[in-house]
Amino acid sequence: MKLSYLMVMAFVFAAQAVASGTVSGSSGATEGKAVLAVSDETLPGTAQGNVPTAMTNVYGRDYTLLNGKWNVIVDLYDQGRKMEVYRNRKPQKPEEFYEYSFDGGMRLNVPGDWNSQYPELMYYEGTVWYARHFDAVQEPGKRMFLYFGAVSYRCNVYLNGDLIASHEGGFTPFQVEVTGHLRPQDNFLCVEVNNRRTADAIPALAFDWWNYGGITRDVMLVTVPEVYVSDYFIQLDKHRPDVIHASVTLSDAVSREVRLDIPELGISRDLVTDGKGQASVSFKAKKLQRWSPDCPKLYDVSISCSGDSISERIGFRNIEVDGTRILVNGEPTFMRCISFHEEIPQRMGRAFGMADAQMLLSEAEALGVNMIRLAHYPQNEYTVRLAEEKGIILWQEIPVWQGINFSDAGTQAKAERMLTEMIMRDRNRCAVGFWGVANETKPSPERNAFLTSLLETGRSLDTTRLYVAAFDLVYFEKSTGHFEMHDDFTDNLDVVAVNKYMGWYHPWPVDPSEAVWDVCADQPLIISEFGGEALYGQHGSSDETSSWSEEYQARLYRDNIEMFSHIPNLAGVSPWILFDFRSPYRFHPTNQEGWNRKGLVSDQGQRKAAWYIMRDYYREKRQ
Ligand code: GCB
């Protein structure tokens, strides 16, 4: 099959799906945009158009996991597409042969990154072809979708030899409808995964974490009714404590009766979708107990229409800004925050399941946090949902991390797509209090336009969260004797966040007791990163940065904590970071060895001296 034919078929497939209303429904905000667009020939620069986002609450659906051992071909020179390995051909005649086979070769666990599974793949950046067979029961009147929790970083998906979908972005889900394209037995699913860093990608060419590649989250075959509830958004009003807003979108533009039940609140509402398949309602909920870090109350909520019913546990809380304070359920709340990457240090691999979520979150809880900044990209749903059950407020962000090409329209479209996919996946999670749009960007007209459009996109999908971005532009102004920052873009944000490494990247210009801040004085300010490196078990001078000692790191924490009391609009702090994490550009041969050592906890799970200082500070901030 020639590639052009393949591409045509892919478009036909996608177009058929759309013509029959089979591409998953979308929210009002994504509605009306282009349909499932299969990429151009090359993976880098994969064009997705504005594909409707994946269905809401996939774990509440009828699904089969396609996880497990997949066969793979490592394709360093990108020859697999030319050889059409996705067709998985076998010799049929004596003179026929193929220079590939998925059988008998390397196998990789899905979900999982490839880097941690074979030593020779540890640094690999390129293409890996994943393949597996599966059976599928196509029930009459039902629709089927392949759903990928995340593939890092870009991929093409081939089913039974045809290209059916493409996706770019390593941390958000996507789906493709396969109704009518499945055989009862032995479907051949092949995914061409590529994690090469490129200048137009997000993140771009260099970033301070490991570039894990692979099918890193669950793969599911999902069965839904002909017309199904594709999306819903049920949240408390931004300001009022007892008014719930609910909107429901069906997969198809049809008018149907929909019922919304919250039995514990005695709520049962009948809605009728309009010609676009959408309906919304607002109502008062008497005796509503709001979700909070101290009492993470969740309610069973179900939405049904003829033929479909979906339920999950949803919580209700208000989060808003009052002057320089952040209010949670009307109460001024200091954000005792921590960050972690989606990485299990002991395994040197990306986190993906419930056990991993338990590990990461229990160590965060031990520190006494009420909030986590999920650095620097949307993390898996196990983590998000478990954090919600534990009462931890979340900041989720997209990987717009330094070095992004703000002048590239394609890059901007990708960022908007990532933001949309993140918000659509998690906007029913009341734990999410903050959507982060960028980390460490510098003022420029292009940057401003890029971020402005991200905020517009975000706010068109969700106005109940606080929008935030982290900046590294604070400096000490000698003439005033204050720490200052001048970036007008901050006016567009609900909360301003600052990464400032006093005592590490920046020597103290004054004693910490005199380090007074005058930064965005009329807005809430979160110190979203501070810290320094120490090798667990290494002892040395508390005065010497280059000792990489626990003593120096502990002192740095004490000094920063002292400085915090001179930031009048401080609304929260977040040490960088909970665990030491893998980073390719941490070259020091004995202190780093490819690790960023700013963790409060070592790669082997040992708590450094600074951990105790932070724990005590958070204990005090609770009172
Ligand atoms: C930062 C970045 C973070 C890095 C950190 C560091 O400002 O936001 O991703 O890992 O500094 O350790 O330098």
XYZ file of C-alpha atoms and ligand atoms in Angstrom:
636
model
C 0.000 0.000 0.000
C 1.431 3.354 -0.933
C 1.628 5.927 1.759
C -0.599 8.348 -0.106
C -3.275 5.689 -0.332
C -2.822 4.971 3.313
C -3.280 8.592 4.167
C -6.372 8.868 2.016
C -7.820 5.811 3.696
C -7.074 7.267 7.047
C -8.887 10.452 6.190
C -11.778 8.472 4.764
C -11.937 6.472 7.951
C -11.905 9.604 10.042
C -14.355 11.387 7.816
C -16.745 8.447 7.905
C -16.554 8.422 11.637
C -17.455 12.069 11.742
C -20.134 11.907 9.110
C -21.876 9.258 11.160
C -21.335 11.334 14.252
C -18.908 8.813 15.601
C -16.033 10.981 16.650
C -16.540 11.542 20.321
C -18.657 14.424 21.388
C -17.093 17.600 22.500
C -17.777 20.362 24.883
C -19.202 23.597 23.692
C -15.725 24.983 23.474
C -14.299 22.315 21.207
C -17.423 22.007 19.179
C -17.382 23.139 15.607
C -13.677 22.606 15.157
C -12.069 20.269 12.689
C -12.512 16.541 12.953
C -10.068 13.771 13.683
C -7.157 14.678 11.522
C -4.574 12.073 10.757
C -1.080 13.395 10.532
C 1.048 14.159 7.589
C 3.668 11.586 6.690
C 6.333 12.428 9.191
C 5.839 12.057 12.879
C 7.686 15.217 13.864
C 5.219 18.018 13.399
C 2.254 15.699 13.545
C -0.804 17.762 12.721
C -3.816 17.060 14.858
C -6.115 19.851 13.968
C -8.688 20.522 16.611
C -9.797 17.000 17.226
C -12.614 16.663 19.741
C -11.188 15.573 23.047
C -11.409 12.096 24.535
C -14.496 11.049 26.479
C -14.832 12.227 30.044
C -14.307 9.661 32.823
C -13.032 6.765 30.746
C -12.535 4.701 33.897
C -16.289 4.837 34.467
C -16.969 3.127 31.113
C -17.140 -0.443 29.951
C -13.569 -1.172 28.860
C -10.925 -3.820 28.357
C -7.341 -2.929 29.145
C -4.906 -3.582 26.335
C -1.985 -3.287 28.735
C 0.653 -5.965 29.111
C 3.638 -7.099 27.087
C 3.726 -5.613 23.610
C 6.170 -6.646 20.918
C 8.404 -3.866 19.719
C 10.814 -2.904 16.976
C 13.360 -0.221 17.762
C 13.642 1.906 14.618
C 16.670 4.134 15.064
C 16.796 5.239 11.404
C 13.025 5.591 10.880
C 12.768 2.901 8.262
C 9.719 1.088 9.617
C 7.169 3.205 7.809
C 8.843 2.629 4.449
C 8.881 -1.075 5.209
C 5.253 -0.903 6.319
C 5.942 -2.817 9.490
C 2.454 -1.848 10.666
C 1.103 -4.355 8.137
C 2.893 -7.171 9.939
C 3.254 -9.231 6.787
C 4.511 -12.784 6.784
C 5.976 -14.603 3.784
C 3.255 -16.311 1.781
C 5.431 -17.769 -1.004
C 8.802 -19.527 -0.919
C 10.624 -16.578 -2.504
C 9.014 -13.960 -0.254
C 10.705 -12.534 2.832
C 10.426 -9.507 5.118
C 13.247 -7.894 6.998
C 11.225 -7.404 10.125
C 8.995 -9.329 12.442
C 7.344 -8.419 15.702
C 7.505 -12.010 16.864
C 10.430 -13.241 18.895
C 11.982 -9.816 19.464
C 12.065 -7.286 22.231
C 8.983 -6.873 24.398
C 8.006 -3.890 26.503
C 5.488 -3.423 29.257
C 2.550 -1.159 28.551
C 2.054 1.105 30.347
C 5.679 2.000 30.808
C 8.484 4.054 29.398
C 11.047 2.179 27.330
C 14.049 3.864 28.969
C 13.704 2.006 32.253
C 13.011 -1.386 30.700
C 16.219 -2.095 28.775
C 19.653 -0.596 29.528
C 20.213 0.030 25.813
C 17.070 2.172 25.701
C 17.965 4.335 28.663
C 19.041 7.299 26.504
C 17.050 6.364 23.428
C 15.323 9.167 21.561
C 13.687 8.033 18.369
C 11.036 5.695 17.066
C 9.808 2.471 18.602
C 7.047 0.442 16.944
C 4.742 -1.223 19.458
C 2.427 -4.028 18.386
C -0.052 -6.457 19.825
C -2.978 -8.598 18.775
C -6.396 -8.512 20.386
C -9.869 -9.928 19.967
C -12.930 -7.722 20.071
C -16.576 -8.467 20.514
C -18.500 -5.893 18.524
C -21.931 -5.850 20.112
C -24.786 -4.620 17.951
C -25.782 -1.073 18.722
C -22.500 -0.362 20.496
C -19.549 1.786 19.529
C -15.936 1.056 20.229
C -12.984 3.300 20.826
C -9.302 2.841 21.375
C -8.244 5.127 24.194
C -4.653 5.986 25.069
C -3.993 7.583 28.458
C -0.711 9.015 27.138
C 1.908 8.219 24.553
C 5.202 10.026 24.827
C 5.725 12.071 22.807
C 4.050 11.661 19.406
C 2.505 8.680 17.700
C 0.686 7.213 14.765
C -1.819 4.445 15.463
C -2.413 1.705 12.882
C -5.209 -0.849 13.111
C -5.141 -3.908 10.890
C -2.705 -2.172 8.581
C -4.469 1.216 8.331
C -3.386 4.479 9.875
C -6.298 5.540 12.067
C -5.017 8.297 14.327
C -2.119 10.547 15.209
C -1.395 12.421 18.375
C 1.225 14.767 19.670
C 1.776 15.566 23.320
C 3.139 13.124 25.854
C 0.894 13.737 28.836
C -2.732 13.843 27.775
C -5.226 11.276 26.496
C -6.704 10.734 23.071
C -9.102 8.293 21.511
C -10.078 7.025 18.094
C -13.306 5.349 17.127
C -12.920 1.857 15.697
C -16.563 0.813 15.418
C -17.026 -1.396 12.386
C -13.283 -1.718 11.849
C -12.618 -4.540 14.257
C -12.497 -8.248 13.575
C -13.829 -10.674 16.161
C -10.368 -12.170 16.398
C -6.782 -11.202 15.917
C -6.842 -7.484 15.322
C -3.371 -6.135 14.822
C -2.742 -2.877 16.649
C 0.508 -1.087 15.947
C 1.651 2.215 17.423
C 4.580 4.156 16.039
C 5.941 6.097 18.988
C 8.583 8.776 18.738
C 10.123 10.877 21.513
C 12.664 12.911 19.538
C 13.007 16.430 20.920
C 12.232 19.182 18.404
C 12.233 22.974 18.508
C 8.500 23.193 17.810
C 7.493 20.626 20.415
C 6.186 21.183 23.950
C 8.437 20.831 25.851
C 11.054 21.779 23.262
C 14.732 20.884 22.904
C 15.998 20.936 26.465
C 14.170 20.465 29.725
C 15.218 19.484 33.203
C 13.668 16.025 33.369
C 14.071 12.708 31.618
C 12.662 12.418 28.149
C 10.882 9.132 28.742
C 9.423 7.601 25.591
C 6.762 4.976 25.143
C 3.132 4.122 25.734
C 3.313 5.423 29.239
C -0.296 5.131 30.395
C -3.207 2.681 30.071
C -4.467 1.577 26.673
C -8.144 0.697 26.621
C -10.726 -0.680 24.253
C -13.866 1.112 25.325
C -17.421 0.105 24.477
C -20.157 2.728 24.648
C -23.767 2.883 23.468
C -24.668 4.319 20.067
C -25.457 7.669 21.644
C -23.535 8.163 24.846
C -22.734 10.823 27.373
C -19.398 11.962 26.046
C -18.738 14.814 28.431
C -20.106 16.474 31.532
C -18.934 19.205 33.830
C -20.424 19.339 37.294
C -18.985 21.851 39.725
C -19.869 24.303 42.396
C -20.331 27.919 41.437
C -17.081 29.826 41.732
C -18.360 31.963 44.604
C -21.556 30.500 45.996
C -21.375 27.628 48.496
C -24.536 25.831 47.475
C -25.136 26.363 43.752
C -24.123 23.554 41.432
C -23.733 24.072 37.690
C -24.015 21.000 35.520
C -23.600 20.645 31.788
C -23.857 17.483 29.757
C -22.835 16.772 26.170
C -23.909 13.751 24.193
C -21.777 12.084 21.583
C -24.255 13.113 18.895
C -26.151 16.255 18.102
C -29.507 14.874 19.184
C -32.212 15.860 21.599
C -32.542 13.356 24.457
C -33.771 13.277 27.997
C -30.909 13.152 30.448
C -31.133 12.549 34.174
C -28.665 13.797 36.739
C -28.699 12.190 40.187
C -26.798 13.006 43.360
C -28.662 10.662 45.707
C -26.993 11.717 48.952
C -28.129 15.293 48.344
C -31.597 14.163 47.278
C -30.966 15.719 43.864
C -32.537 14.360 40.731
C -32.846 16.577 37.692
C -34.283 15.919 34.273
C -32.654 17.757 31.405
C -33.306 17.701 27.685
C -30.418 18.172 25.310
C -30.765 20.679 22.519
C -30.105 20.100 18.848
C -26.389 20.146 19.576
C -26.712 17.341 22.090
C -26.056 19.688 24.991
C -27.926 20.590 28.127
C -27.121 22.478 31.276
C -28.774 23.283 34.558
C -27.968 25.129 37.766
C -29.556 24.350 41.092
C -29.203 24.864 44.799
C -27.972 21.972 46.865
C -29.197 22.027 50.439
C -26.920 20.642 53.145
C -24.026 20.321 50.759
C -20.796 19.437 52.514
C -17.942 20.984 50.596
C -14.725 19.154 49.757
C -11.714 20.534 51.555
C -8.229 19.326 52.501
C -9.514 18.645 56.016
C -12.604 16.834 54.856
C -12.397 15.580 51.256
C -16.057 14.764 50.871
C -17.091 13.278 47.515
C -20.599 12.468 46.321
C -21.821 9.734 44.008
C -23.062 11.449 40.867
C -24.687 9.712 37.937
C -25.795 10.891 34.532
C -28.071 8.785 32.381
C -29.835 9.010 29.100
C -31.689 6.269 27.282
C -29.112 3.562 26.729
C -26.244 5.103 28.679
C -25.426 5.735 32.274
C -22.187 6.902 33.812
C -21.271 7.659 37.361
C -18.373 8.745 39.499
C -17.567 10.491 42.743
C -17.438 14.257 42.484
C -16.654 16.853 45.110
C -17.693 20.471 45.408
C -15.589 23.345 46.641
C -15.044 27.042 46.012
C -11.636 28.456 45.248
C -11.204 32.150 44.643
C -8.990 35.124 45.241
C -9.671 37.935 47.668
C -7.006 40.631 47.355
C -3.753 38.852 48.077
C -5.339 35.816 49.680
C -6.520 32.527 48.257
C -9.846 31.420 49.665
C -10.856 27.779 49.765
C -14.531 27.525 50.655
C -14.335 31.149 51.740
C -11.452 30.495 54.159
C -8.071 32.151 53.578
C -5.780 29.195 52.972
C -2.003 29.162 52.877
C -0.822 26.720 50.231
C 1.585 24.255 51.811
C 2.701 22.800 48.552
C 5.244 20.358 47.131
C 6.119 19.292 43.574
C 7.037 15.986 42.087
C 7.680 14.711 38.609
C 5.736 11.737 37.313
C 8.680 9.526 38.132
C 9.501 6.738 40.554
C 13.140 7.434 41.398
C 13.912 3.932 42.665
C 12.800 2.494 39.344
C 14.259 5.334 37.310
C 11.054 5.287 35.307
C 7.833 7.114 34.772
C 5.015 6.588 37.272
C 1.777 5.210 35.852
C -0.474 3.188 38.155
C -2.191 3.191 41.516
C 0.801 1.794 43.438
C 2.956 4.599 42.052
C 0.332 7.191 42.959
C 0.230 5.807 46.506
C 4.004 6.031 46.816
C 4.249 9.600 45.567
C 1.258 10.926 47.439
C 1.974 9.276 50.760
C 5.425 10.868 50.854
C 3.859 14.239 49.996
C 1.287 13.781 52.764
C 4.019 12.969 55.282
C 5.458 16.416 54.666
C 2.173 17.963 55.735
C 1.069 19.494 52.455
C -2.394 20.619 51.457
C -1.378 21.108 47.824
C 0.774 19.559 45.104
C 2.101 21.179 41.986
C 2.205 18.358 39.463
C 5.429 19.245 37.700
C 5.628 20.126 34.816
C 2.862 18.451 32.826
C -0.493 16.751 33.356
C 0.113 13.576 35.362
C -1.853 10.346 35.213
C -5.408 10.059 36.462
C -4.495 7.646 39.262
C -2.478 10.388 40.904
C -5.099 13.057 40.343
C -7.984 10.948 41.632
C -6.105 9.635 44.642
C -4.960 13.135 45.564
C -8.579 14.197 45.470
C -9.577 11.390 47.836
C -6.778 12.395 50.176
C -7.842 16.042 50.204
C -4.878 17.493 48.350
C -5.385 20.568 46.187
C -3.675 20.267 42.812
C -1.961 22.623 40.445
C -1.799 21.056 37.018
C 0.098 22.589 34.160
C 1.086 22.004 30.575
C 4.776 21.613 29.698
C 5.231 25.127 28.334
C 8.643 25.146 30.028
C 11.354 27.649 29.016
C 12.690 27.475 25.435
C 9.258 27.323 23.741
C 8.970 28.765 20.241
C 6.298 31.378 20.845
C 6.374 32.633 17.247
C 5.380 29.289 15.791
C 1.650 29.026 15.101
C 1.910 25.250 15.120
C 3.455 25.277 18.573
C 0.705 27.536 19.796
C -1.959 25.195 18.423
C -0.267 22.315 20.241
C -0.211 24.204 23.514
C -3.902 24.985 23.200
C -4.633 21.404 22.395
C -2.669 20.185 25.433
C -4.402 22.662 27.696
C -7.778 21.596 26.338
C -7.030 17.906 26.773
C -5.839 18.476 30.333
C -8.834 20.557 31.347
C -11.342 18.284 29.650
C -9.914 15.235 31.392
C -9.881 16.740 34.864
C -12.364 19.558 35.184
C -14.668 17.387 37.291
C -11.867 16.915 39.807
C -12.564 19.456 42.526
C -9.048 18.808 43.840
C -7.696 20.749 40.889
C -7.613 24.329 42.070
C -5.079 25.757 39.619
C -4.435 25.462 35.914
C -0.867 26.425 35.064
C -0.181 27.786 31.591
C 3.580 28.302 31.629
C 6.808 27.937 33.558
C 9.623 30.474 33.291
C 8.884 32.554 30.235
C 10.337 35.932 29.334
C 8.321 38.962 28.259
C 7.921 39.496 24.516
C 4.955 40.345 22.283
C 4.979 36.768 20.951
C 5.052 35.272 24.436
C 2.236 37.567 25.541
C 0.041 36.655 22.574
C 0.737 32.953 23.083
C -0.100 32.962 26.782
C -3.080 35.259 26.328
C -4.603 32.853 23.915
C -3.935 29.969 26.320
C -5.765 31.824 29.054
C -8.665 32.503 26.717
C -8.839 28.853 25.757
C -8.661 27.784 29.381
C -11.301 30.219 30.552
C -13.618 29.187 27.723
C -13.563 25.670 29.198
C -13.422 26.373 32.900
C -13.815 29.546 34.904
C -13.966 27.858 38.291
C -10.206 27.421 38.711
C -7.431 29.896 39.329
C -5.071 30.462 36.417
C -1.418 30.687 37.259
C 2.018 30.801 35.624
C 5.455 30.549 37.211
C 8.133 33.177 36.508
C 11.841 33.318 37.269
C 12.216 37.058 36.789
C 12.444 38.317 40.355
C 15.673 40.183 41.038
C 17.158 42.288 43.802
C 16.846 45.999 43.018
C 19.693 47.802 44.708
C 18.096 51.250 44.477
C 15.009 50.194 46.453
C 16.569 47.395 48.459
C 13.648 45.197 47.459
C 13.146 42.068 45.424
C 11.124 43.083 42.372
C 9.740 41.705 39.141
C 8.484 43.557 36.095
C 6.377 41.552 33.719
C 3.004 43.083 32.904
C 1.595 39.767 31.836
C 1.064 38.896 35.502
C -2.022 41.174 35.492
C -3.809 38.518 33.443
C -3.369 35.824 36.061
C -5.387 35.050 39.167
C -2.304 34.026 41.091
C 1.332 34.869 40.357
C 3.980 32.236 41.017
C 7.708 32.775 41.326
C 10.579 30.315 41.152
C 13.500 31.755 43.059
C 16.581 29.832 44.074
C 18.028 32.076 46.778
C 21.181 30.522 48.165
C 21.606 28.237 45.171
C 21.590 29.902 41.751
C 21.515 33.337 43.443
C 23.787 34.337 46.316
C 22.073 36.417 48.982
C 22.494 40.159 48.248
C 21.286 40.944 51.780
C 20.756 38.910 54.898
C 17.583 36.768 54.578
C 16.053 38.749 57.444
C 16.253 41.849 55.207
C 15.058 40.215 52.017
C 11.857 42.192 51.546
C 9.719 41.513 48.492
C 7.659 43.941 46.480
C 6.374 41.695 43.710
C 2.841 41.920 42.308
C 1.884 43.412 45.652
C -1.858 43.372 45.065
C -2.041 39.754 43.915
C -1.572 36.450 45.741
C 1.989 35.227 45.263
C 3.137 31.641 45.525
C 6.820 30.765 45.718
C 6.428 27.882 43.336
C 10.068 26.727 43.484
C 12.980 27.248 45.826
C 15.709 24.950 47.034
C 19.177 23.640 46.329
C 20.993 20.381 45.803
C 22.322 17.964 48.407
C 23.443 14.395 48.152
C 21.761 12.305 50.817
C 24.265 11.254 53.478
C 26.858 13.817 52.390
C 27.986 16.023 55.239
C 29.832 19.289 54.954
C 29.846 22.974 55.670
C 26.527 24.771 55.972
C 28.309 27.809 54.472
C 29.523 26.175 51.279
C 27.186 25.770 48.346
C 29.658 23.468 46.667
C 29.616 21.029 49.572
C 26.367 19.568 48.182
C 25.778 18.640 51.776
C 22.611 18.084 53.729
C 23.842 20.793 56.087
C 24.044 23.390 53.321
C 20.629 22.444 51.946
C 19.135 22.613 55.453
C 20.581 26.059 55.983
C 19.276 27.198 52.617
C 15.809 26.090 53.700
C 16.082 27.963 56.994
C 17.196 31.121 55.158
C 14.382 30.920 52.627
C 11.825 30.363 55.357
C 13.135 33.491 57.027
C 12.725 35.380 53.752
C 9.124 34.187 53.367
C 8.090 36.282 56.349
C 9.079 39.396 54.348
C 6.816 38.682 51.396
C 3.619 40.512 52.327
C 1.425 38.925 49.644
C 2.705 35.383 50.141
C -0.121 32.881 49.635
C 1.867 29.661 49.549
C 5.234 28.024 49.065
C 6.423 24.957 47.221
C 9.932 23.578 47.700
C 11.614 22.194 44.636
C 11.237 19.213 44.879
C 10.010 16.144 46.803
C 12.331 13.518 45.268
C 15.681 13.648 43.503
C 14.844 13.140 39.835
C 16.590 12.061 36.653
C 17.911 14.859 34.485
C 20.255 14.446 31.530
C 22.028 17.735 32.064
C 23.120 17.279 35.632
C 26.700 16.393 34.819
C 28.564 16.535 38.117
C 30.238 13.139 38.267
C 30.006 12.433 41.980
C 27.254 14.680 43.308
C 24.724 14.358 40.522
C 25.459 11.469 38.128
C 22.489 12.417 35.972
C 20.220 13.339 38.876
C 18.842 16.666 39.936
C 19.564 16.436 43.662
C 17.198 19.136 44.902
C 14.932 16.500 46.381
C 13.957 16.645 50.021
C 13.995 12.880 49.679
C 16.772 10.949 47.924
C 16.360 8.674 44.928
C 16.345 5.760 47.397
C 13.609 7.293 49.531
C 15.743 8.641 52.399
C 14.685 11.952 53.871
C 17.361 14.646 53.914
C 17.811 17.114 56.785
C 15.904 19.827 54.876
C 12.822 17.576 54.796
C 12.469 17.938 58.567
C 12.803 21.706 58.404
C 10.071 21.907 55.837
C 7.847 19.483 57.736
C 8.167 21.636 60.851
C 7.441 24.813 58.904
C 4.299 23.249 57.483
C 3.212 22.087 60.944
C 3.515 25.653 62.135
C 1.674 27.018 59.058
C -1.275 24.753 59.834
C -1.981 26.525 63.081
C 13.535 25.604 37.560
C 12.630 24.782 36.763
C 12.659 23.322 37.183
C 14.095 22.894 37.373
C 14.680 23.709 38.506
C 16.132 23.400 38.781
O 13.430 26.787 37.661
O 11.322 25.257 36.753
O 12.015 22.553 36.205
O 14.206 21.537 37.620
O 14.597 25.062 38.196
O 16.404 22.454 39.495
O 16.994 24.121 38.281
